[in-house]
Protein backbone atom coordinates (compact mmCIF):
# COMPACT_ATOMS: atom_id res chain seq x y z
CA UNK A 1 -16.59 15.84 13.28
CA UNK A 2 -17.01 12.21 12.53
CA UNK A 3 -16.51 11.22 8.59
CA UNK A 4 -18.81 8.34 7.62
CA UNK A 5 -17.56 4.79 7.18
CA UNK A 6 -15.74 4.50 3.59
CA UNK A 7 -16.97 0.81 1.98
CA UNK A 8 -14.16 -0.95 0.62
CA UNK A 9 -12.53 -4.64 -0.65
CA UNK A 10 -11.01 -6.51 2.09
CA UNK A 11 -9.08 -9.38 1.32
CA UNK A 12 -7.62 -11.62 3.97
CA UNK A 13 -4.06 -13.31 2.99
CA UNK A 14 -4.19 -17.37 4.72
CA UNK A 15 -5.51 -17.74 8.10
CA UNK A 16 -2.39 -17.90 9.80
CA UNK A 17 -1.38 -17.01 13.60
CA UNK A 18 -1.56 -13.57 14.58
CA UNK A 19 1.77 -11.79 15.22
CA UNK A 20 2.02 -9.40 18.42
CA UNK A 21 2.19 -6.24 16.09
CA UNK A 22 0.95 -5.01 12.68
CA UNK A 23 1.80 -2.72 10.04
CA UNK A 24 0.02 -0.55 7.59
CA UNK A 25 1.89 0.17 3.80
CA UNK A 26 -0.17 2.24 1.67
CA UNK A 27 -0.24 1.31 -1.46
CA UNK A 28 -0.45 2.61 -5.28
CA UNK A 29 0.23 2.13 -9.22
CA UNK A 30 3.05 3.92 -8.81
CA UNK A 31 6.66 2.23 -8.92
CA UNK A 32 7.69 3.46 -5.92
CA UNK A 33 4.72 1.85 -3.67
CA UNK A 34 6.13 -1.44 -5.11
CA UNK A 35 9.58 -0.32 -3.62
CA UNK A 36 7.97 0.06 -0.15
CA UNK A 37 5.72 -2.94 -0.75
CA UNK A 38 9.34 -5.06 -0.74
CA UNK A 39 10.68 -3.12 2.01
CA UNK A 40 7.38 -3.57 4.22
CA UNK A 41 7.81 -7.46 3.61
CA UNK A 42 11.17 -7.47 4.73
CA UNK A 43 10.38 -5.56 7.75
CA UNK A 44 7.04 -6.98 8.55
CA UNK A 45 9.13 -10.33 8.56
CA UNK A 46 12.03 -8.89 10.72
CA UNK A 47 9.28 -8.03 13.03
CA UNK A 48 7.28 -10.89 12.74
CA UNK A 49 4.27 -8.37 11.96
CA UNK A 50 1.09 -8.70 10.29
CA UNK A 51 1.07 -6.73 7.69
CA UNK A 52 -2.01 -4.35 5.95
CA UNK A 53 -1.83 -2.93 2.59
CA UNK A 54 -3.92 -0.50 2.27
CA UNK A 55 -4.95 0.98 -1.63
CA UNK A 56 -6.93 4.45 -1.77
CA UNK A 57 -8.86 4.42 -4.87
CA UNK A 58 -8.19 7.95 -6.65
CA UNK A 59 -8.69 9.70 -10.65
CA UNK A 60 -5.12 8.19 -11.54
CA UNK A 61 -6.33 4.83 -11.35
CA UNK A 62 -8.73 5.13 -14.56
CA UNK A 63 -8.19 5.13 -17.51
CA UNK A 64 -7.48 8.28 -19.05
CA UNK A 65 -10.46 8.40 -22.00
CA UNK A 66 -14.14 7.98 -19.66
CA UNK A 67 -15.88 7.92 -23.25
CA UNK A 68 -14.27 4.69 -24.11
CA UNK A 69 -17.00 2.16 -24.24
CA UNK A 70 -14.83 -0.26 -22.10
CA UNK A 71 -13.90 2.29 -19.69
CA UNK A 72 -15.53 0.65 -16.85
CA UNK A 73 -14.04 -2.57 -17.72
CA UNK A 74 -10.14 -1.12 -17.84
CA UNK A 75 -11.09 0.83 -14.26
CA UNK A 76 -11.87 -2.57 -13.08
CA UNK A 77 -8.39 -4.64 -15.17
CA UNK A 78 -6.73 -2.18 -13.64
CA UNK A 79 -7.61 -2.31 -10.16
CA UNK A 80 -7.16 -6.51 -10.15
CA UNK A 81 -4.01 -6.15 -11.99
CA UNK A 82 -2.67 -3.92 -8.98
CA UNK A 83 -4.87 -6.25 -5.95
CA UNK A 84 -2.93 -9.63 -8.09
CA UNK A 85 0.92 -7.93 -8.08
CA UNK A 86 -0.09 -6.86 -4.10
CA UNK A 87 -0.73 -10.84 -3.51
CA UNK A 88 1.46 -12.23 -5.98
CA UNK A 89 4.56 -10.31 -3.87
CA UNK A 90 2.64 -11.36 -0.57
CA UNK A 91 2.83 -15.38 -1.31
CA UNK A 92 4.75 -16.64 0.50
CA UNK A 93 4.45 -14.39 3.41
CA UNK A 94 5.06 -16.18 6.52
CA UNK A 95 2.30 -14.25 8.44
CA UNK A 96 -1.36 -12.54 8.14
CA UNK A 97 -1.71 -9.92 5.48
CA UNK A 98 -4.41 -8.20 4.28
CA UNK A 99 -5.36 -6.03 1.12
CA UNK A 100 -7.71 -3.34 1.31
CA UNK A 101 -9.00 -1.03 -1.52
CA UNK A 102 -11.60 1.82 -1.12
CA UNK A 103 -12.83 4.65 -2.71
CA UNK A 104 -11.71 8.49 -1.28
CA UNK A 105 -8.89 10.26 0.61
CA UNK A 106 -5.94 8.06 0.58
CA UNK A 107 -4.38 9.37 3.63
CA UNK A 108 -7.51 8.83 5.12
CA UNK A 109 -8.20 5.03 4.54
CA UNK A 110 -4.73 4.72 5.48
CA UNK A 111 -5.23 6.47 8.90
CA UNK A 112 -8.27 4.61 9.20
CA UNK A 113 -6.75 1.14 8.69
CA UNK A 114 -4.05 2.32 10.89
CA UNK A 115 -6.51 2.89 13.90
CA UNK A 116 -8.59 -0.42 13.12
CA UNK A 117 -5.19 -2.66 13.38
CA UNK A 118 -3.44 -0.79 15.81
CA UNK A 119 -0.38 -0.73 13.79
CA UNK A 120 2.93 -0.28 15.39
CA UNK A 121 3.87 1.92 11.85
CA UNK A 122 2.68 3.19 8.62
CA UNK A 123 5.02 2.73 5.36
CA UNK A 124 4.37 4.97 2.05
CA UNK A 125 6.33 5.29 -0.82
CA UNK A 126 7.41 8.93 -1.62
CA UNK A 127 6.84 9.61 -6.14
CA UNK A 128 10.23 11.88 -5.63
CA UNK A 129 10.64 14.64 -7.69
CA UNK A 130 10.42 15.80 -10.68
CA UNK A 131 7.47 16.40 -13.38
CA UNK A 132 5.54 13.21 -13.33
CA UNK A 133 6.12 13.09 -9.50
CA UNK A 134 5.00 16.84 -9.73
CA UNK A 135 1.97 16.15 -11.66
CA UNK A 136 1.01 13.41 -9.57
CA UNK A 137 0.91 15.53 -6.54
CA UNK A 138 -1.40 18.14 -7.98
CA UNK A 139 -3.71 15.74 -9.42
CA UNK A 140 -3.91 13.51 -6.63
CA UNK A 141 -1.34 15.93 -3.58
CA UNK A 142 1.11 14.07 -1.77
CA UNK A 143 -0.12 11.37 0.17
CA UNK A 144 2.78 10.73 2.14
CA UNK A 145 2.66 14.17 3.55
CA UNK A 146 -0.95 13.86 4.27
CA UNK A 147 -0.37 11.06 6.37
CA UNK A 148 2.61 12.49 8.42
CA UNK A 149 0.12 15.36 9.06
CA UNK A 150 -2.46 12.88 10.11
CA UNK A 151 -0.18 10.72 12.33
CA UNK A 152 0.46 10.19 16.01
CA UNK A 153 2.47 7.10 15.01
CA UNK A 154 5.71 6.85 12.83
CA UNK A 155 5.76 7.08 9.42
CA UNK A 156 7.98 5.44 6.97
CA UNK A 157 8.69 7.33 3.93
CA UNK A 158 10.40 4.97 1.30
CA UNK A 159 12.21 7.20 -1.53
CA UNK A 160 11.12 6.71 -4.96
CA UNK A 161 14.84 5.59 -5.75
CA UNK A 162 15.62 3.88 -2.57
CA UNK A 163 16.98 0.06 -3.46
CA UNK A 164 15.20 -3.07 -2.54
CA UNK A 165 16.45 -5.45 -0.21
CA UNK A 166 17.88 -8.43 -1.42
CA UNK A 167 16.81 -12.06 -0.92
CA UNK A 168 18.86 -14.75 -0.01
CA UNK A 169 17.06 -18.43 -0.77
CA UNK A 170 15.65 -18.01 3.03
CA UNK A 171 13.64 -15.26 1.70
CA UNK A 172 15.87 -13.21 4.21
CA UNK A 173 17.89 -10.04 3.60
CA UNK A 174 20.87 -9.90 2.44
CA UNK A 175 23.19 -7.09 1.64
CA UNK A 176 24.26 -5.94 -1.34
CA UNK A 177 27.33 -6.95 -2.98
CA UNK A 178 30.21 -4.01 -2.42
């Protein structure tokens, strides 16, 4: 069965050359997403890839009171605030990028971008354990495991914890000091 087109924002970083691969990150409010965010950049730029954030638009991105008369208004705050930290941490990003943000299954729009580009991988940050993580899954389930189940291509699962690279003033890698 074919599921109908899902409308959603697409935002196109600068109009630069495009690189022979992509990759897709899916992205979140969650801490960890901007953990795999950083790690997507770094490889995205190892690989000289474009690179395609994707954002599935789900219940944890409102706020929590829908009788507030601004409700509407903090769906919306919200939903720029995440789109501006995407872009802000995309700046200088040698390459094309793109944001995307649409309504639905997660996993889905992620799968879907995946397709579309042709992406050589799929990155996802992983909430860990734990009761927030916990909660989070049975509001929202795990969207990293959706996607593995989804996927004929590899997945990247970034832990919750897992450290950030490290920039050097090259805006490369570096490693940790011991």
């Amino acid at each position: 069965m074919t599921e109908p087109p899902v409308a959603r924002l697409h935002i196109a970083g600068t109009v630069r050359a495009p690189a022979d691969t992509r990759l897709v990150l899916g992205h979140s409010r969650h801490p960890a997403s901007d953990t795999a965010l950083h790690l997507a950049i770094d490889l995205a730029r190892r690989l000289r890839a474009d690179l395609h954030v994707v954002h599935g638009v789900d219940l944890a991105d409102y706020p929590v009171d829908p009788d507030a008369a601004d409700w509407e208004e903090q769906a919306r705050r919200a939903l720029d605030d995440q789109r501006r930290r995407v872009e802000a941490a995309l700046a200088d990003f040698p390459l094309r990028w793109t944001y995307q943000a649409g309504h639905g299954n997660p996993a889905r729009l992620i799968a879907t971008v995946a397709e579309e580009t042709d992406a050589f991988m799929i990155i996802v940050g992983s909430h860990g354990e734990g009761p927030s993580a916990t909660f989070d899954r049975l509001l929202a389930g795990s969207v990293s495991r959706a996607v593995l189940r989804r996927q004929h291509r590899p997945v990247l699962v970034v832990p919750a914890s897992g450290p950030a690279p490290v920039r050097g003033s090259q805006g490369r890698a570096s490693k940790r000091p011991s």
